[in-house]
mmCIF file of C-alpha atoms in Angstrom:
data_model
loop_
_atom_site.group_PDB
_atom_site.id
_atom_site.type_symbol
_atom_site.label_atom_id
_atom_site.label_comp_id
_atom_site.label_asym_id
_atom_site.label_seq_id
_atom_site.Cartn_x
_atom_site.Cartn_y
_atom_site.Cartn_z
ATOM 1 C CA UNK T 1 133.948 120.830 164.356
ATOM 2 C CA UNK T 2 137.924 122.086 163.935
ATOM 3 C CA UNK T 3 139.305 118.352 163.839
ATOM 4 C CA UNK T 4 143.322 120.051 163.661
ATOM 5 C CA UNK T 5 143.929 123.442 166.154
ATOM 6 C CA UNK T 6 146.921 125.400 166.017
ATOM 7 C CA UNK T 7 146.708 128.178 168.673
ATOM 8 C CA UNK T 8 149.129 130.342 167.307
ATOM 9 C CA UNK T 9 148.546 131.957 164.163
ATOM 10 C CA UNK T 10 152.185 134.162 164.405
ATOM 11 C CA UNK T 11 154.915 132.492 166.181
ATOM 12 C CA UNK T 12 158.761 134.796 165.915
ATOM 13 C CA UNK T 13 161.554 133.156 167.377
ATOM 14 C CA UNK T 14 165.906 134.319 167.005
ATOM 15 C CA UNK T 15 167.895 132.166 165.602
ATOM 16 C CA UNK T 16 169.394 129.924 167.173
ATOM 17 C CA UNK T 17 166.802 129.604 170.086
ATOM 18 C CA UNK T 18 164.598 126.402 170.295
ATOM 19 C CA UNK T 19 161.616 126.434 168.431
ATOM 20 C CA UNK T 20 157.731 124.846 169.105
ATOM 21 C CA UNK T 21 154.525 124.615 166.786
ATOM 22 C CA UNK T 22 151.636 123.082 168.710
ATOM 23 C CA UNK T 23 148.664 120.960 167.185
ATOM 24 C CA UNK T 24 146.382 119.650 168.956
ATOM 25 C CA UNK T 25 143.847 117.405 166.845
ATOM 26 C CA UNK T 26 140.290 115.547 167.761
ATOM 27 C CA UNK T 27 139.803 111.959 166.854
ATOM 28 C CA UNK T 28 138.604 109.019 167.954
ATOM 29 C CA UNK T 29 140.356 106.643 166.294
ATOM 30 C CA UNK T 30 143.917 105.601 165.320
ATOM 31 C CA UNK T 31 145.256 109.124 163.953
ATOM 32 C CA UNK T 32 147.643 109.720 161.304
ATOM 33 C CA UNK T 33 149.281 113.425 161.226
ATOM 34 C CA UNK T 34 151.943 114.941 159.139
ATOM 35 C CA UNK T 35 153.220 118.622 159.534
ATOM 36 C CA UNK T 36 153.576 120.336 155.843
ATOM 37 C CA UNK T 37 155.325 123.576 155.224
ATOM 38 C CA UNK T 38 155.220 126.646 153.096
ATOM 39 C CA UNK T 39 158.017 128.507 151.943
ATOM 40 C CA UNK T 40 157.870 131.838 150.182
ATOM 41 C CA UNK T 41 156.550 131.605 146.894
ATOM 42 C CA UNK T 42 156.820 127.942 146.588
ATOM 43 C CA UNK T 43 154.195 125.144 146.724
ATOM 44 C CA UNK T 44 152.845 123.443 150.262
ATOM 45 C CA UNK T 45 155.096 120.106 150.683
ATOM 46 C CA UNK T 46 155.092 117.147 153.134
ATOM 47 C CA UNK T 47 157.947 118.061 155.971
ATOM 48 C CA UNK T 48 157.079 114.955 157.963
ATOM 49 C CA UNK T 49 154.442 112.349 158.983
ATOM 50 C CA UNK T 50 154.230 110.729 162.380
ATOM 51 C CA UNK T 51 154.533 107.072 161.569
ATOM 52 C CA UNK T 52 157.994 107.711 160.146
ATOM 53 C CA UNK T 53 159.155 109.241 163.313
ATOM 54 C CA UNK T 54 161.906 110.442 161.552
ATOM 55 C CA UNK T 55 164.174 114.173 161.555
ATOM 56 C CA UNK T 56 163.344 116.356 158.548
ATOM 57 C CA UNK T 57 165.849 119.566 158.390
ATOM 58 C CA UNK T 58 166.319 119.179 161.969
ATOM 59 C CA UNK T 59 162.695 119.026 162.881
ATOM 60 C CA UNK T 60 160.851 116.537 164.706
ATOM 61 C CA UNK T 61 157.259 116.147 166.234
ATOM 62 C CA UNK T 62 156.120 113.321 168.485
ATOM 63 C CA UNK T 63 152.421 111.864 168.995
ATOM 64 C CA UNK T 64 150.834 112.477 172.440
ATOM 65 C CA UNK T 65 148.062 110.567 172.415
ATOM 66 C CA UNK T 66 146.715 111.366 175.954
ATOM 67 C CA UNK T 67 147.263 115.069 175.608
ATOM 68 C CA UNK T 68 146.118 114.707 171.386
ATOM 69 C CA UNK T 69 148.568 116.362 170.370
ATOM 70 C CA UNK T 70 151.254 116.770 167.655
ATOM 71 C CA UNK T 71 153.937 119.722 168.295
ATOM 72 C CA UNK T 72 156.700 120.055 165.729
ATOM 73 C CA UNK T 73 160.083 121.071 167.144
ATOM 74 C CA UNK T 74 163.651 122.401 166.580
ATOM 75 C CA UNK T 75 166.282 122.707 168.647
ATOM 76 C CA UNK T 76 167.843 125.563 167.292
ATOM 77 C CA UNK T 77 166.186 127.879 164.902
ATOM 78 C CA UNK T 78 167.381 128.777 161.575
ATOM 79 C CA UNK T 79 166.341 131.948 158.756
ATOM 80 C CA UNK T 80 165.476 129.619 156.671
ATOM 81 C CA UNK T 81 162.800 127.853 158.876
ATOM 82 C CA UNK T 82 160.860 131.022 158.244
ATOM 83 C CA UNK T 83 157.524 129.755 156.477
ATOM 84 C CA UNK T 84 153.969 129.114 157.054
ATOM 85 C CA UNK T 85 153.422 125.018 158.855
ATOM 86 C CA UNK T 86 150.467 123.291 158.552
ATOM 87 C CA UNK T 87 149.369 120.718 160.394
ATOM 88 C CA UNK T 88 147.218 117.902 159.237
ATOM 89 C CA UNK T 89 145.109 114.693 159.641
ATOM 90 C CA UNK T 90 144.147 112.174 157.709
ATOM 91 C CA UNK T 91 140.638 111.513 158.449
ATOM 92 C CA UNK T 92 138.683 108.696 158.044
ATOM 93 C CA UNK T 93 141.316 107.496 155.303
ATOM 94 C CA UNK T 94 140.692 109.800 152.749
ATOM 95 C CA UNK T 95 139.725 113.127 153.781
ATOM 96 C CA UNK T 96 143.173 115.292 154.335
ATOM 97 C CA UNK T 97 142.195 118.433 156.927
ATOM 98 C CA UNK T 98 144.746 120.663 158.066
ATOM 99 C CA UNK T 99 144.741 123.098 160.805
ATOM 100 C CA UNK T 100 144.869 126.922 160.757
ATOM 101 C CA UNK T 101 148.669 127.630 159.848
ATOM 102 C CA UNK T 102 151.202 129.286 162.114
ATOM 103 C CA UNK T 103 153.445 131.468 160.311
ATOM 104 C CA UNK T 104 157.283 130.845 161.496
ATOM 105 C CA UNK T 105 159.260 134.253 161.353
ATOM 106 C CA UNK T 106 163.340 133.324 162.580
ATOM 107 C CA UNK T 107 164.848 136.574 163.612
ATOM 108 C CA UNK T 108 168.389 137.143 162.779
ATOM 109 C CA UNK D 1 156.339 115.008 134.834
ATOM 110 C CA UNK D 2 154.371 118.280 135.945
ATOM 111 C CA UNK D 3 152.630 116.755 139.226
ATOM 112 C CA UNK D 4 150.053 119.204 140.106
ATOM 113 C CA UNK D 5 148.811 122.074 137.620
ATOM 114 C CA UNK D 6 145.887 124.373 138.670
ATOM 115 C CA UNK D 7 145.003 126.884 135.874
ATOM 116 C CA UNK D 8 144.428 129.804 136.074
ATOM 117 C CA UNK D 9 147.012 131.093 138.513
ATOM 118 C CA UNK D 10 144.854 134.227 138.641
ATOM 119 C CA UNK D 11 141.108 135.553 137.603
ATOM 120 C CA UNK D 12 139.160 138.374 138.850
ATOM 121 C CA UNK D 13 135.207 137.767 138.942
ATOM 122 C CA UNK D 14 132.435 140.216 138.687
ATOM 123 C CA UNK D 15 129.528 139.020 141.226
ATOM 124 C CA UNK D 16 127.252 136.382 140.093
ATOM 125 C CA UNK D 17 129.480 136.001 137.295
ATOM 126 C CA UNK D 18 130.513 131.725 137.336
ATOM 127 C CA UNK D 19 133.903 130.117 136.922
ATOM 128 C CA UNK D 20 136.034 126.517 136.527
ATOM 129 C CA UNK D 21 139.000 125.964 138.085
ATOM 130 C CA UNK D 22 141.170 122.810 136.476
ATOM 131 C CA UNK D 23 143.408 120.622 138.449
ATOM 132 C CA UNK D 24 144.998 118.353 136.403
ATOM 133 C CA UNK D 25 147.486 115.530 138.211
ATOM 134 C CA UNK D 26 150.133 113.561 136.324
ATOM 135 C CA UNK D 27 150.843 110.955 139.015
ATOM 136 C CA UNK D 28 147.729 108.389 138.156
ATOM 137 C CA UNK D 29 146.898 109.359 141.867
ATOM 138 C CA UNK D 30 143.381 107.644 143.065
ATOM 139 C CA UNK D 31 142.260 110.905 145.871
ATOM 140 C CA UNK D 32 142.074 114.427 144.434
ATOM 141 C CA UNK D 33 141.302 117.428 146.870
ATOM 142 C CA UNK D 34 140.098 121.201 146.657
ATOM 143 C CA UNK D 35 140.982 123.590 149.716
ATOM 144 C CA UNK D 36 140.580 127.191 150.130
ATOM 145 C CA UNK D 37 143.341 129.340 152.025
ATOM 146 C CA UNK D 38 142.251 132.533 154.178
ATOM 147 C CA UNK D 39 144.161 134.163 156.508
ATOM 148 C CA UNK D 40 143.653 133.235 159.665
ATOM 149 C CA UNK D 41 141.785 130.654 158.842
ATOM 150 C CA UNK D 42 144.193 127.930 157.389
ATOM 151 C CA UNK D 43 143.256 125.484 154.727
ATOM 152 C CA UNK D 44 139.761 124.662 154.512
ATOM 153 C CA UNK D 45 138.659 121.392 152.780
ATOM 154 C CA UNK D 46 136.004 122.368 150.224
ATOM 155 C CA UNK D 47 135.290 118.942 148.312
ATOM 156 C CA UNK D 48 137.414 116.011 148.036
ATOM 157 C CA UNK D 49 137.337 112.875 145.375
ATOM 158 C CA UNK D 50 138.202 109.351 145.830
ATOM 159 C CA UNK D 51 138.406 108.151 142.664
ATOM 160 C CA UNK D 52 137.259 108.695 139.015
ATOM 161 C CA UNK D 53 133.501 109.457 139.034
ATOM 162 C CA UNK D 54 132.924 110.087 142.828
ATOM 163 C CA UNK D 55 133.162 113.601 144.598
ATOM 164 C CA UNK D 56 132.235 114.422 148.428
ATOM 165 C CA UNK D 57 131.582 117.247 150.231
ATOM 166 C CA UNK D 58 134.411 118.597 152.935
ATOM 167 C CA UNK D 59 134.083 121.094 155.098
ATOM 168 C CA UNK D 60 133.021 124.330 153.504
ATOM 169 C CA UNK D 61 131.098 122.847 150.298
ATOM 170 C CA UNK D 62 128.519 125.334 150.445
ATOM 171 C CA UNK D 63 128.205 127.422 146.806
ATOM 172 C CA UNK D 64 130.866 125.268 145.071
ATOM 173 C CA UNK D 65 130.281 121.935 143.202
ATOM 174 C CA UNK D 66 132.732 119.519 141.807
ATOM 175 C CA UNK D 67 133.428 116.881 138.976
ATOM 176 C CA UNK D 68 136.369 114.201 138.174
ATOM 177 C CA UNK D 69 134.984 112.630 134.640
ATOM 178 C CA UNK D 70 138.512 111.809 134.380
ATOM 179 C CA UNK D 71 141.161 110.505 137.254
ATOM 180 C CA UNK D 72 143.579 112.905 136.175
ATOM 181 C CA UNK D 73 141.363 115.990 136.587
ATOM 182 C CA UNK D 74 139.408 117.882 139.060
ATOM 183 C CA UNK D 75 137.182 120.407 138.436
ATOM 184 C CA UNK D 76 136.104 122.945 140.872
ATOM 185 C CA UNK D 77 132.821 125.487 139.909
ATOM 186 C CA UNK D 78 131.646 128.560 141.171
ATOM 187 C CA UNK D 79 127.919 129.103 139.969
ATOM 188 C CA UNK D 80 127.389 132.216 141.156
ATOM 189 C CA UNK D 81 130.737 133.872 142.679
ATOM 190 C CA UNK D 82 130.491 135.888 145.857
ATOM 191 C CA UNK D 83 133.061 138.277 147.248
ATOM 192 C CA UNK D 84 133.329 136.096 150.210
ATOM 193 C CA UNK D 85 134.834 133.577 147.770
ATOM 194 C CA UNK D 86 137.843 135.495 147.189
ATOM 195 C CA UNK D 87 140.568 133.358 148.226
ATOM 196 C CA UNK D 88 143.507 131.460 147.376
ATOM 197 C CA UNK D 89 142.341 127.690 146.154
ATOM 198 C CA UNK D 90 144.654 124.794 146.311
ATOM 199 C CA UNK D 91 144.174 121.675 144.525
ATOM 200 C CA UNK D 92 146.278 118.465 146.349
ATOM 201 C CA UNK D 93 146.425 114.722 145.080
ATOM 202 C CA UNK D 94 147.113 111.867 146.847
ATOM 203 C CA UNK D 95 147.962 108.057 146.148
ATOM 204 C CA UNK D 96 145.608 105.578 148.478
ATOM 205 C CA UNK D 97 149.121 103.635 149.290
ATOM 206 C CA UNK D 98 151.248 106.609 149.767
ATOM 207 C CA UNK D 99 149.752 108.806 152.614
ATOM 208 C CA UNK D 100 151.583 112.163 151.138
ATOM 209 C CA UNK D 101 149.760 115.094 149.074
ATOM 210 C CA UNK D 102 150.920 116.444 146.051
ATOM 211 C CA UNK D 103 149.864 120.615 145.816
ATOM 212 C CA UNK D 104 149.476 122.555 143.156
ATOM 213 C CA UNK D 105 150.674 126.457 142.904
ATOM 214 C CA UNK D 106 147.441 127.750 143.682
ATOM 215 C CA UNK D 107 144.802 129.935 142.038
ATOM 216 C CA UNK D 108 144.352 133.291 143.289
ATOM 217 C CA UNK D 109 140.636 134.665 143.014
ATOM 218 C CA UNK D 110 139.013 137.893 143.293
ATOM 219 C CA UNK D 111 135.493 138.383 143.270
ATOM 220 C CA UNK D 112 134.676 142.110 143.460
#
């Protein structure tokens, strides 16, 4: 059973304009997400988890438990948001799933 | 301090012909992990470990097995390669008090 869904395998935004990566996840107990990203020719990294609650390059993604989901957003776009995002739960403590990846293309 | 290294970076397989991919992790991190990336279809969790000795099957396990003799590696086996495991494998570690995953650069695989 897909545990992490992300709808939208292609998502193109201009810059500047606000942008939003849903994930919607399945679990029945206390979740922990994170969002990682994928830039060009460079390894998958951590961009943020939701505990911290914190602003990483201008992103931010906030836990909706009733609606089980996780969307990652930015206000205003930039070129070098362009990537592929992941997101991802940490399942039953140890196992690390992710979700299918939507690739970010910022339009100039 | 290297982190994550997955070798090889590349290999082309004939089918039937078998294959070990090495992930080796310099962080004395406890959880090791092997995914496979296909488009479309994200990262798949293939087998995981939780420590030195113990391996567990994750989502796709099926025509793969795994073994972590030592903490710092992770070895991932293909018995009998099929084209349908072409695909781009990604080895991750983990510490059990630090929640964030450590890739490596991947190891792209071709089995024609």
């Amino acid at each position: 059973a897909q545990r992490v869904t992300q709808p939208e395998k292609l998502l193109s935004v201009f810059k500047g304009a606000p942008v939003e990566l849903k994930c919607n996840y399945s679990y029945s107990g206390s979740p922990e997400l994170f969002w990682y990203v994928q830039y060009s020719r460079q390894r998958l990294q951590l961009l943020l988890r939701h505990i911290s609650r914190e602003s990483i390059k201008g992103f931010t993604a906030d836990l909706n438990k009733g609606e089980t989901s996780f969307h990652l957003k930015k206000p205003f776009a930039q070129e070098e948001d362009s990537a592929m995002y992941y997101c991802a739960l940490n399942w039953g403590a140890q196992k690390l799933v992710f979700g299918q990846g939507t690739r970010l293309t910022i339009n100039p | 301090n290297a982190g994550v290294t997955q070798t090889p970076k590349f290999r082309v397989l004939k089918t039937g012909q078998s294959m070990t991919l090495l992930c080796a992790q310099d962080m004395n991190h406890e959880y090791m992990y092997w995914y496979r990336q296909d488009p479309g279809m994200g990262l798949r969790l293939i087998h995981y470990s939780v420590g030195e000795g113990t391996t567990a099957k994750g989502e796709v396990p099926d025509g793969y097995n795994v073994s972590r003799l030592k903490k710092q590696n992770f070895l991932l086996g293909l018995e009998s390669a099929a084209p349908s495991q072409t695909s781009v494998y990604f080895c991750a570690s983990r510490s059990t008090g630090v929640p964030e995953a450590f890739f490596g650069q991947g190891t792209r695989l071709t089995v024609v």
